[in-house]
mmCIF file of C-alpha atoms in Angstrom:
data_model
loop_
_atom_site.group_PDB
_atom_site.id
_atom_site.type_symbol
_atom_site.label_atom_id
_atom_site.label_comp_id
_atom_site.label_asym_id
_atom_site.label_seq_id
_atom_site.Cartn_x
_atom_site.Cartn_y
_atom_site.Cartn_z
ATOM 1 C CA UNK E 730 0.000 0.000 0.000
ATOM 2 C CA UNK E 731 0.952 3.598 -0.278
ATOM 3 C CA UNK E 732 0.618 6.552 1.795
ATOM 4 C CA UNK E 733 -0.902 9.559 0.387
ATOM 5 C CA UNK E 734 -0.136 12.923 2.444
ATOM 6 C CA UNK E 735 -2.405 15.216 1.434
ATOM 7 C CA UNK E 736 -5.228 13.056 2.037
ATOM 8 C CA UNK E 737 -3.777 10.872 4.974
ATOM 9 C CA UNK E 738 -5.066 7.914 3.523
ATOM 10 C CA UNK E 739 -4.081 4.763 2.922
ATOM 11 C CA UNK E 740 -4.532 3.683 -1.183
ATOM 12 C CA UNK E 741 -4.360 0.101 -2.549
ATOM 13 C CA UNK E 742 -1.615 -0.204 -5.751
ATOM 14 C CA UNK E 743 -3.980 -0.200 -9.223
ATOM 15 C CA UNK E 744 -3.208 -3.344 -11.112
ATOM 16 C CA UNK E 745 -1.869 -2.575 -14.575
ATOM 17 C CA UNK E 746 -4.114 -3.768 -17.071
ATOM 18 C CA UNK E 747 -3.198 -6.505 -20.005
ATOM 19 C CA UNK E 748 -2.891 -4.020 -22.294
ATOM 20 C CA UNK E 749 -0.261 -1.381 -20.285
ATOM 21 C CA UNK E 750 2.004 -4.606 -20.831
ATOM 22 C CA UNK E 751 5.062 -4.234 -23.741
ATOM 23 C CA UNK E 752 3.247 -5.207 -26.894
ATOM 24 C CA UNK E 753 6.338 -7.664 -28.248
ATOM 25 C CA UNK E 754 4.026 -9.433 -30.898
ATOM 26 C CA UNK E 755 2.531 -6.022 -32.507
ATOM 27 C CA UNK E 756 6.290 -4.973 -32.869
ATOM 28 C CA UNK E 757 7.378 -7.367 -34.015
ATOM 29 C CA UNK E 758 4.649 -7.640 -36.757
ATOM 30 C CA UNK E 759 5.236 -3.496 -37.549
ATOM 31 C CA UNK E 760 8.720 -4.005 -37.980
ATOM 32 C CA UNK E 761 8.491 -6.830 -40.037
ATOM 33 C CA UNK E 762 6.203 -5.000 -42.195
ATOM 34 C CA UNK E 763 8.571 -2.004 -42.754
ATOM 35 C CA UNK E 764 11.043 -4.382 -43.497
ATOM 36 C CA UNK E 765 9.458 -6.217 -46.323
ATOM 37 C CA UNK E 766 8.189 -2.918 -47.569
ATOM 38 C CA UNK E 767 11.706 -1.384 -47.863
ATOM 39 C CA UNK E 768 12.934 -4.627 -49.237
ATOM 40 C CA UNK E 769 10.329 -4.301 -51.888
ATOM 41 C CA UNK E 770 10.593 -0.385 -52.805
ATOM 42 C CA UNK E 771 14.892 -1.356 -53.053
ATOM 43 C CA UNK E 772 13.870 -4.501 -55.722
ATOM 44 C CA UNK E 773 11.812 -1.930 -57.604
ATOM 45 C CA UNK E 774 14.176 0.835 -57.389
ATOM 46 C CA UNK E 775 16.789 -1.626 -58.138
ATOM 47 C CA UNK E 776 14.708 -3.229 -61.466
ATOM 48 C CA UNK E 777 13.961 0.335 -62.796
ATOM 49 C CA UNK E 778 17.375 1.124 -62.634
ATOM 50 C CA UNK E 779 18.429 -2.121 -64.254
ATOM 51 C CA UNK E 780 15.889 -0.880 -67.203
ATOM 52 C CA UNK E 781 17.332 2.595 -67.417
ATOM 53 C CA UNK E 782 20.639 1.192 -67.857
ATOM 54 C CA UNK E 783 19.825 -1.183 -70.268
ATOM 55 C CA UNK E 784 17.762 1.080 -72.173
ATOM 56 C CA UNK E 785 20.463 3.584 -72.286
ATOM 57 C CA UNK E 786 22.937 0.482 -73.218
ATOM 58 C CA UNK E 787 21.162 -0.634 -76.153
ATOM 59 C CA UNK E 788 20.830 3.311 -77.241
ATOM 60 C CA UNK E 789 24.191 4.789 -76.582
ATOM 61 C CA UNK E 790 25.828 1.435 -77.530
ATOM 62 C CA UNK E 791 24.150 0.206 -80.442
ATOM 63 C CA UNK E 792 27.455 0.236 -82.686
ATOM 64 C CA UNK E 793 29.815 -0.481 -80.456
ATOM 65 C CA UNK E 794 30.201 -3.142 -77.514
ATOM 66 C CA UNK E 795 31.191 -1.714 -74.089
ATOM 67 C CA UNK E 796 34.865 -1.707 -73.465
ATOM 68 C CA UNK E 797 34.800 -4.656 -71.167
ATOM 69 C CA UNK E 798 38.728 -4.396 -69.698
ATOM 70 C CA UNK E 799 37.591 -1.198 -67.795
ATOM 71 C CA UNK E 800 38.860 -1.117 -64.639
ATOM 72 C CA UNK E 801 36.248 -2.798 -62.052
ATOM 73 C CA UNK E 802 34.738 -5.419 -64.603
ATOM 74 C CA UNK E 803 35.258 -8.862 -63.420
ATOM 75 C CA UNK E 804 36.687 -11.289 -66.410
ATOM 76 C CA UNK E 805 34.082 -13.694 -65.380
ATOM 77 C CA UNK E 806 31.280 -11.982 -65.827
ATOM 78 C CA UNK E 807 32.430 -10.842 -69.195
ATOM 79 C CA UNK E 808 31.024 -13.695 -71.350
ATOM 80 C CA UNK E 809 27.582 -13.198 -69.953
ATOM 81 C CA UNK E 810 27.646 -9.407 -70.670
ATOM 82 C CA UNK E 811 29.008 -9.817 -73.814
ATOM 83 C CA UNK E 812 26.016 -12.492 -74.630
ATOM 84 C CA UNK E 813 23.382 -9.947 -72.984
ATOM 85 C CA UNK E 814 24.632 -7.133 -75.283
ATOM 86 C CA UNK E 815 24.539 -9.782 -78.105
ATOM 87 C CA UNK E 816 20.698 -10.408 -77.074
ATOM 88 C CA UNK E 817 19.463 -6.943 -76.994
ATOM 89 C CA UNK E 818 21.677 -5.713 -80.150
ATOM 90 C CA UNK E 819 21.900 -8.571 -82.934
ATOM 91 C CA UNK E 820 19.769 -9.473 -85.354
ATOM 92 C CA UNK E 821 19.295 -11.299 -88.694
ATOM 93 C CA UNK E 822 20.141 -7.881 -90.140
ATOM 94 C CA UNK E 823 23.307 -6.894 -88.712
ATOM 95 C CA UNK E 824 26.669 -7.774 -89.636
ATOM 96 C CA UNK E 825 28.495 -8.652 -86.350
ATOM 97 C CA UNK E 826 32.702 -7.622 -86.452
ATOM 98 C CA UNK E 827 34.280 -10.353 -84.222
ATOM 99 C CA UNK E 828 37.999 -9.849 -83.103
ATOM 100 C CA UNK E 829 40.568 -7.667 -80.315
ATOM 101 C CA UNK E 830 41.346 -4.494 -79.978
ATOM 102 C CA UNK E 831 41.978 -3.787 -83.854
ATOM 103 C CA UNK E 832 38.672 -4.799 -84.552
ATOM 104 C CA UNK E 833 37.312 -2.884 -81.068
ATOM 105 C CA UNK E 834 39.544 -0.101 -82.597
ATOM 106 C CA UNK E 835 41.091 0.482 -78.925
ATOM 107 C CA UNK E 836 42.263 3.552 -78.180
ATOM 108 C CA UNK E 837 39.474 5.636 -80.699
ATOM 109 C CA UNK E 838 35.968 6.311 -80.605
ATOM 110 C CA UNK E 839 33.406 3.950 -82.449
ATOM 111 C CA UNK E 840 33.435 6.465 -85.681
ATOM 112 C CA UNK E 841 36.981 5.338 -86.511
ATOM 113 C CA UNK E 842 36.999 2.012 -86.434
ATOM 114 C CA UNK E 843 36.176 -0.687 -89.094
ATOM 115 C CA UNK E 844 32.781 -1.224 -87.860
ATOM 116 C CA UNK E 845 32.191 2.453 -87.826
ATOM 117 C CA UNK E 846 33.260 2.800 -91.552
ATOM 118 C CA UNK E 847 30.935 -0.039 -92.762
ATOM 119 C CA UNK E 848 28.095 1.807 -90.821
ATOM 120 C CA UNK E 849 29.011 4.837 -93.021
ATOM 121 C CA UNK E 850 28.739 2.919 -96.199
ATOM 122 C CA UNK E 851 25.218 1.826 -95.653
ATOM 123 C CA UNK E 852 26.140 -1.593 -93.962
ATOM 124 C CA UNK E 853 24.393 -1.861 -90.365
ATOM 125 C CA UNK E 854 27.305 -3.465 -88.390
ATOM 126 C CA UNK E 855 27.420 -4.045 -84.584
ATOM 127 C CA UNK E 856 31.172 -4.113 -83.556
ATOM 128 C CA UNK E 857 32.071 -6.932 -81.035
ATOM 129 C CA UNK E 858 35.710 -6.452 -80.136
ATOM 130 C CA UNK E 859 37.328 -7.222 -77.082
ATOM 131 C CA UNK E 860 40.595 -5.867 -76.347
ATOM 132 C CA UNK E 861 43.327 -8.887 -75.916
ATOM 133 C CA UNK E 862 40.706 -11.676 -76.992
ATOM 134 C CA UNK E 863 42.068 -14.356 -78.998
ATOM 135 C CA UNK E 864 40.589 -17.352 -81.002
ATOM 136 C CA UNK E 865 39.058 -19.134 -77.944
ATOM 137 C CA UNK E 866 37.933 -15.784 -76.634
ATOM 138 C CA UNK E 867 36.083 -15.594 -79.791
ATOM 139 C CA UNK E 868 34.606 -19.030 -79.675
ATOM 140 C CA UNK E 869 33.589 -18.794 -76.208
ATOM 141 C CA UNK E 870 33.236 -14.828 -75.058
ATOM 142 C CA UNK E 871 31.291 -14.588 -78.558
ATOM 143 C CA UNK E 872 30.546 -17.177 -80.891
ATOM 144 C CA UNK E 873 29.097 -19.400 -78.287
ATOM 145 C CA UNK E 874 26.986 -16.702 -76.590
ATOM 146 C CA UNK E 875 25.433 -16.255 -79.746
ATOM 147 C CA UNK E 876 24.881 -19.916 -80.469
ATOM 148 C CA UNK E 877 23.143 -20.046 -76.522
ATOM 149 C CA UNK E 878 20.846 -17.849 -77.891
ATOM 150 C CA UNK E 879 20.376 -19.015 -81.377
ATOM 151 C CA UNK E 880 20.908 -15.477 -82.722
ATOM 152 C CA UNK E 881 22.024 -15.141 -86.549
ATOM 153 C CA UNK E 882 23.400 -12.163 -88.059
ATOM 154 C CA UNK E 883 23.672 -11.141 -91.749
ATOM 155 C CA UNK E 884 27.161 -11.761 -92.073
ATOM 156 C CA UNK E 885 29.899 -12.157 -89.382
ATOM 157 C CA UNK E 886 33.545 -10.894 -90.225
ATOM 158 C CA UNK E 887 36.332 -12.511 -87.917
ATOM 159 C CA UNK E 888 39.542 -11.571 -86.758
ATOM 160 C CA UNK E 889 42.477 -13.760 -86.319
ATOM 161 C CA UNK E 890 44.394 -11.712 -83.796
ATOM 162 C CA UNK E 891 47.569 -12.821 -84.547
ATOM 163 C CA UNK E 892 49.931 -10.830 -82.398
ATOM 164 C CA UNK E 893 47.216 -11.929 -79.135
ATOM 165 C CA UNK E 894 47.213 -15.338 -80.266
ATOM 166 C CA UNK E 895 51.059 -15.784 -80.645
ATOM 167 C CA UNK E 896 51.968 -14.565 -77.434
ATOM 168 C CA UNK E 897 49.498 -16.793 -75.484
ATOM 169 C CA UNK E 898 49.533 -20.024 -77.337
ATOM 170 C CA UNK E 899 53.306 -21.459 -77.578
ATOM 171 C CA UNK E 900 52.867 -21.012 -73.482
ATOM 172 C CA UNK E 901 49.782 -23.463 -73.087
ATOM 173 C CA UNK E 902 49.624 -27.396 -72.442
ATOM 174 C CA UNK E 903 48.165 -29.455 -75.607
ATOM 175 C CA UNK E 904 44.581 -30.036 -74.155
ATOM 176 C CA UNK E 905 44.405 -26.317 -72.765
ATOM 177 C CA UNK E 906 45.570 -24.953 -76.684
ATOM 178 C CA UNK E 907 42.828 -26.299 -78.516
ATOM 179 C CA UNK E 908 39.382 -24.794 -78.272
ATOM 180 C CA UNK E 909 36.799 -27.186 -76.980
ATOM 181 C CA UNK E 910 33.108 -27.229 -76.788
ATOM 182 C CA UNK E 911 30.882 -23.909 -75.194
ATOM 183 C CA UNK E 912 31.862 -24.071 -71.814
ATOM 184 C CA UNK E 913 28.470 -22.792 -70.802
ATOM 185 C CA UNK E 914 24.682 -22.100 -71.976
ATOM 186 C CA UNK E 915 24.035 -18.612 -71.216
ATOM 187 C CA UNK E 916 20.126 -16.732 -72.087
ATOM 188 C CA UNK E 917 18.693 -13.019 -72.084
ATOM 189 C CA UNK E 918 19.688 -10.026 -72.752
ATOM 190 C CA UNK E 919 21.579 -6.964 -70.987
ATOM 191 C CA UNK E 920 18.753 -6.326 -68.674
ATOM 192 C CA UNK E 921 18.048 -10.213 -67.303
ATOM 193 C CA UNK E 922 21.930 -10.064 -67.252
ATOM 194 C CA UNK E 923 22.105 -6.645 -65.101
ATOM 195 C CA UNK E 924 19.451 -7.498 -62.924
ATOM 196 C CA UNK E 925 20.833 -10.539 -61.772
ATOM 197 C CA UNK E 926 23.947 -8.345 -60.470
ATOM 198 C CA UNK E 927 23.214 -6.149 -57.258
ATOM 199 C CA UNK E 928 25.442 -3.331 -59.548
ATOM 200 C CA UNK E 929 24.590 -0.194 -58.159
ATOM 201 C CA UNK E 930 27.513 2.136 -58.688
ATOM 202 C CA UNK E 931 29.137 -0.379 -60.268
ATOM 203 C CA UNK E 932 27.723 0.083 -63.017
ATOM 204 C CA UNK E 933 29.549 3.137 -64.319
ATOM 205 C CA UNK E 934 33.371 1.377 -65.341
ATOM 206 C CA UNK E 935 31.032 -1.068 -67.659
ATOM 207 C CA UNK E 936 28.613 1.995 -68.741
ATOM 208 C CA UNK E 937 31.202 4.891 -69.207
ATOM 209 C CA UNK E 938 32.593 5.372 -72.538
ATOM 210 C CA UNK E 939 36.038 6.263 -72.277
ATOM 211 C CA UNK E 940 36.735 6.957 -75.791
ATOM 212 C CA UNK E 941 34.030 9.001 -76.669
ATOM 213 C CA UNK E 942 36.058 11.813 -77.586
ATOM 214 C CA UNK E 943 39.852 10.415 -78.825
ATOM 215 C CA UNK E 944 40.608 10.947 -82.189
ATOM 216 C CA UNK E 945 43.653 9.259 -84.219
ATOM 217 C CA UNK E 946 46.554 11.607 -83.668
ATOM 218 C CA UNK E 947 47.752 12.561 -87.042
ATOM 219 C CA UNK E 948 50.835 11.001 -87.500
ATOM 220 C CA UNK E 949 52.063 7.341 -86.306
ATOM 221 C CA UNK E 950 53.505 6.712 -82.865
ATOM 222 C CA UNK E 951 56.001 3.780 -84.095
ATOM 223 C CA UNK E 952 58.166 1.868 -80.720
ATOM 224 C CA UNK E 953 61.516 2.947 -81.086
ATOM 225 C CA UNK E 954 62.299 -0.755 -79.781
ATOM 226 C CA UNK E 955 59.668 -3.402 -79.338
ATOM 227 C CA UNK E 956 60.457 -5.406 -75.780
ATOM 228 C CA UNK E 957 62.052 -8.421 -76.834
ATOM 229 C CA UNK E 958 59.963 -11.619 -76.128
ATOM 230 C CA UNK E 959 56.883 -9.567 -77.542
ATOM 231 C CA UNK E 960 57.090 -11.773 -81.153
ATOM 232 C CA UNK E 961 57.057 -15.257 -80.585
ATOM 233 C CA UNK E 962 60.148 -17.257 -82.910
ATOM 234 C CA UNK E 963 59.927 -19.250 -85.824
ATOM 235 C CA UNK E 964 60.239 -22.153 -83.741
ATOM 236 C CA UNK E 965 57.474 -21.350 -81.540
ATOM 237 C CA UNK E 966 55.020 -20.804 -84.083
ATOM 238 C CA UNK E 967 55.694 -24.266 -86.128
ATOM 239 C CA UNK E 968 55.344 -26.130 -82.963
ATOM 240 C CA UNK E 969 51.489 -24.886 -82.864
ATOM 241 C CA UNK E 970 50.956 -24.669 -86.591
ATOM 242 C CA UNK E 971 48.496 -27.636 -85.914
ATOM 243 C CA UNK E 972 46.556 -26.417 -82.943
ATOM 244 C CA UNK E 973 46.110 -22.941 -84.501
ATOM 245 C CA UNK E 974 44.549 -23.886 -87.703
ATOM 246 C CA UNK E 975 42.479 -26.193 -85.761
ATOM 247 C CA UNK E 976 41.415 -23.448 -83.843
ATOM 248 C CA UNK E 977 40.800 -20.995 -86.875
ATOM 249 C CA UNK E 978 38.733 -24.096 -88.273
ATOM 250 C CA UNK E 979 36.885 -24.509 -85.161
ATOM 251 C CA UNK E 980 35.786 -20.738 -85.217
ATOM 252 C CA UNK E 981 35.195 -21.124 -89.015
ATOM 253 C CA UNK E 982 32.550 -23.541 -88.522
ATOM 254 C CA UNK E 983 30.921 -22.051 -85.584
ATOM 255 C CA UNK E 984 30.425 -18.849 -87.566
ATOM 256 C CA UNK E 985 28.964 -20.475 -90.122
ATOM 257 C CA UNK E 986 25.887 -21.937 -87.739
ATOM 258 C CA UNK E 987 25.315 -18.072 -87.277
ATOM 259 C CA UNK E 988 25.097 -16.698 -91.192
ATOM 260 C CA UNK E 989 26.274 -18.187 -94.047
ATOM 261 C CA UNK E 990 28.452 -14.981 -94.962
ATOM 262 C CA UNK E 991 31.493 -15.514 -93.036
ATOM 263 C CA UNK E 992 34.599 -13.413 -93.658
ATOM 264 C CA UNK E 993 37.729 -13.920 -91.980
ATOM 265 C CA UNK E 994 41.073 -11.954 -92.285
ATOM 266 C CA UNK E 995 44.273 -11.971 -90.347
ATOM 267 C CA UNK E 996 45.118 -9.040 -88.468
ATOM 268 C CA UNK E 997 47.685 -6.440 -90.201
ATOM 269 C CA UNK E 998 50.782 -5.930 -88.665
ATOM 270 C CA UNK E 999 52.707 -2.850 -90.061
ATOM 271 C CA UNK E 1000 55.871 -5.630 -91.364
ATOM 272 C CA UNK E 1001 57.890 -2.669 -93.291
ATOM 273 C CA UNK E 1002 58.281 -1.130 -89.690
ATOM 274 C CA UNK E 1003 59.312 -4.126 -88.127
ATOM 275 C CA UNK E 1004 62.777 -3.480 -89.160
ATOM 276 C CA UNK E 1005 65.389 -2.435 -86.646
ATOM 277 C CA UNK E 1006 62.504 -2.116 -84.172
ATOM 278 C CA UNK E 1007 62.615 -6.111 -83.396
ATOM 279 C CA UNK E 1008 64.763 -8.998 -83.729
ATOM 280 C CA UNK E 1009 61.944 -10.833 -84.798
ATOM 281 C CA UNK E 1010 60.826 -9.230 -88.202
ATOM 282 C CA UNK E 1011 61.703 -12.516 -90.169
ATOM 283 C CA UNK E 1012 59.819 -14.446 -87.477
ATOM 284 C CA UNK E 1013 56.787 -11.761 -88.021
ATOM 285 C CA UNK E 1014 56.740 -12.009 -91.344
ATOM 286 C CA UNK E 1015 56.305 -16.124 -91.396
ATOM 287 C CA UNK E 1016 53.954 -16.194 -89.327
ATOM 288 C CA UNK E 1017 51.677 -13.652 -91.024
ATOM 289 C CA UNK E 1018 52.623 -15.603 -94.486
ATOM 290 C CA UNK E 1019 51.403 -18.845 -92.451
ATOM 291 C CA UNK E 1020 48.400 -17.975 -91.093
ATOM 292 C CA UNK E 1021 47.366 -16.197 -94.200
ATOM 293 C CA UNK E 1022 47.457 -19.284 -95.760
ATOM 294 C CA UNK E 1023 45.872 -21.882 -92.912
ATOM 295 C CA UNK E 1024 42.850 -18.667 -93.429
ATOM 296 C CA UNK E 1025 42.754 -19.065 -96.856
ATOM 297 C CA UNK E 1026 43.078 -22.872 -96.727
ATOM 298 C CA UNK E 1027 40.103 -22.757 -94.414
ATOM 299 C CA UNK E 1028 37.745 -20.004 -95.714
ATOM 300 C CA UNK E 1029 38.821 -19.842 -99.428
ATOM 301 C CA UNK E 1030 37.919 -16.846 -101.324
ATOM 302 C CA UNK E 1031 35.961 -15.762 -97.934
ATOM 303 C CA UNK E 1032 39.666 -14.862 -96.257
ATOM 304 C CA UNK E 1033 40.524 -11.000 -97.421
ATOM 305 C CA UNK E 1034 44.184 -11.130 -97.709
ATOM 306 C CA UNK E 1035 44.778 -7.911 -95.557
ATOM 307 C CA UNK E 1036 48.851 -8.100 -96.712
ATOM 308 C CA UNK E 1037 48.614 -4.382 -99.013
ATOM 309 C CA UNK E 1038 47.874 -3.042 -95.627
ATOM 310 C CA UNK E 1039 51.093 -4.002 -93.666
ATOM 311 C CA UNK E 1040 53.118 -1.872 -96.453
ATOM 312 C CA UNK E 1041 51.577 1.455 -95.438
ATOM 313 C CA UNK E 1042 52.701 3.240 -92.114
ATOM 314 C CA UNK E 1043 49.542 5.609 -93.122
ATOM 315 C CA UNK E 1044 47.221 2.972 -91.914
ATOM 316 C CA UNK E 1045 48.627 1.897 -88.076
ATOM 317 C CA UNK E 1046 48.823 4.097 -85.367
ATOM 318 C CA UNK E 1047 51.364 1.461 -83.448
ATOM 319 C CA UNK E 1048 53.125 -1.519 -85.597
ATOM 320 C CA UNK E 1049 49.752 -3.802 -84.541
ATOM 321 C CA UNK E 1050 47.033 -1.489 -84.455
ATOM 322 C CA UNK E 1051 45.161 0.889 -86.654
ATOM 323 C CA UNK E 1052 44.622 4.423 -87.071
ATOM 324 C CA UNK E 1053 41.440 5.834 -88.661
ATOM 325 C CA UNK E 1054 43.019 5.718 -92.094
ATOM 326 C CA UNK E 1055 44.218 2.007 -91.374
ATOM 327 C CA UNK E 1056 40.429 1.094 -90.146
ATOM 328 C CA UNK E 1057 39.045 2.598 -93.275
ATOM 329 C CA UNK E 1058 41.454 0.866 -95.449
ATOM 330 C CA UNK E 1059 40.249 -2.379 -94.293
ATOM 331 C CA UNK E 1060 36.440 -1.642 -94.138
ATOM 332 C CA UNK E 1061 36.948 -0.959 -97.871
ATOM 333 C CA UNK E 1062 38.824 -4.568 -98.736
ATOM 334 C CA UNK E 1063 36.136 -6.285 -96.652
ATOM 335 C CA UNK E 1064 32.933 -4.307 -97.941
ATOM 336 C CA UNK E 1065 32.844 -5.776 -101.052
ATOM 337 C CA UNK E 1066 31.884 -9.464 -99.750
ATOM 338 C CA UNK E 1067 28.585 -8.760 -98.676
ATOM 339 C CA UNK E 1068 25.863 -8.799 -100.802
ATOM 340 C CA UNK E 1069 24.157 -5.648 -101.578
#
């Protein structure tokens, strides 16, 4: 009991009702429910981002593929973007350009590569270059995500990236050389692609353009010396003569399940510079002459013999890549193939 003064009476405690008592259930329920609803406003924010992104991918990008060795892009996601932009881009009325970074055109916007010069000439052409991808990078990063999807394309052009595909093949084991069957079965386009990814900021290294404004400088820029080890020897490209035109073959035939104009050409390398620049230029020089040949072994009168090119310092911006001139030069030797 308790003693009141003012009154001088004595006053019985009040029970506390049921309901004065902590209400543990209701909270729980209410914060449950604001859970779940912020869950649900972040999925939709996060799926209407994922469309804006997308939509602005297949608009901004419709020419070019992203430049996928940005830094923050993960190498293993990089078959299944490629594939999503393949989804939402190609068509039966598209030429697709397959290759590295002479077909990507690295370091120039999309307007000066070869891709970009075919779109000038009236030929709708989606450019899927990868910088440093060689033949099983274009079976597998490409080829096969378009196969996954059963997408077809007009006509498909291919690089053989010889430079890329010298310097990485003497070094591999027999089994790990020769391109093998898709490694994977891969569906959708860029935005079932992005949505499965929690991006958020991440986005930007894969959406940001970073050659949107670079424009061939006007002259050259020729190595003084090229690093020796960069060209592989004579001996180490007869010892995978076999596995390399196996590999060409392979990505011969898989193009072919995608369009039945398939056009193939070896990448230029600028040989008249080669001199006093490399100890190599002999070794250079064979190996373009023997790859040339497993192409045109292989494709026939489908394999553009690119070797006018590798006479003319006007077309290279480096002794393996091209300059706008260079990328213009070979849009016109490979134009003529398609069908009008």
């Amino acid at each position: 009991m308790n003693w009141r003064s003012a009154t001088g009476l004595w006053e019985l405690p009040v029970a506390r009702r049921p309901t004065d008592a902590p209400l543990i259930g209701t909270d729980f329920k209410y914060f449950a429910k604001i859970t779940a609803l912020v869950v649900a406003l972040v999925g939709a924010l996060h799926v209407v981002v994922t469309a804006a992104a997308a939509t602005f991918s297949r608009f901004y990008y419709q020419e070019r593929l992203f430049d996928l060795r940005a830094p923050g892009v993960s190498s293993v996601e990089i078959p299944r973007i490629i594939g999503g932009y393949i989804g939402s881009i190609v068509d039966d009325r598209v030429v697709v350009t397959v290759g590295s970074s002479l077909t990507f055109g690295h370091p120039f916007t999309e307007k000066w590569t070869m891709a970009g010069n075919l779109n000038r000439m009236g030929i709708q052409t989606v450019n899927l270059g990868v910088t440093a991808l060689g033949l099983q990078g274009i079976s597998h990063w490409v080829l096969c995500e378009m196969q996954s999807r059963n997408i077809k394309a007009r006509a498909v052009v291919l690089e053989i990236p010889l430079i890329n595909e010298m310097s990485w093949l003497p070094h591999q084991a027999p089994e790990a050389a020769r391109t093998g069957p898709c490694p994977s079965k891969n569906i959708g386009g860029l935005f079932r692609v992005f949505v499965e990814r929690l991006y958020g900021i991440d986005w930007l290294p894969i959406l940001r353009d970073r050659y949107r404004n670079v424009d061939p400088p006007d002259c050259p820029r020729l190595e003084r010396r090229v690093p020796d080890g960069y060209y592989a020897t004579s001996d180490a490209f007869k010892k995978v003569i076999p596995v390399f035109r196996d590999n060409i073959a392979f990505m011969y035939a898989q193009a072919k399940s995608i369009s039945d104009n398939v056009i193939v050409f070896v990448s230029p390398v600028y040989l008249e510079g080669l001199a006093g620049r490399t100890d190599q230029e002999a070794s250079v020089r064979e190996q373009f002459a023997g790859v040339l040949k497993m192409c045109q072994e292989i494709a026939g009168s489908n394999c553009v013999d690119t070797t006018p090119m590798t006479a003319q310092e006007r077309n290279f911006y480096n002794l393996s890549h091209l300059n706008g001139n260079g990328a213009k030069a070979l849009a016109e030797l490979i134009a003529p193939k398609f069908a009008r």
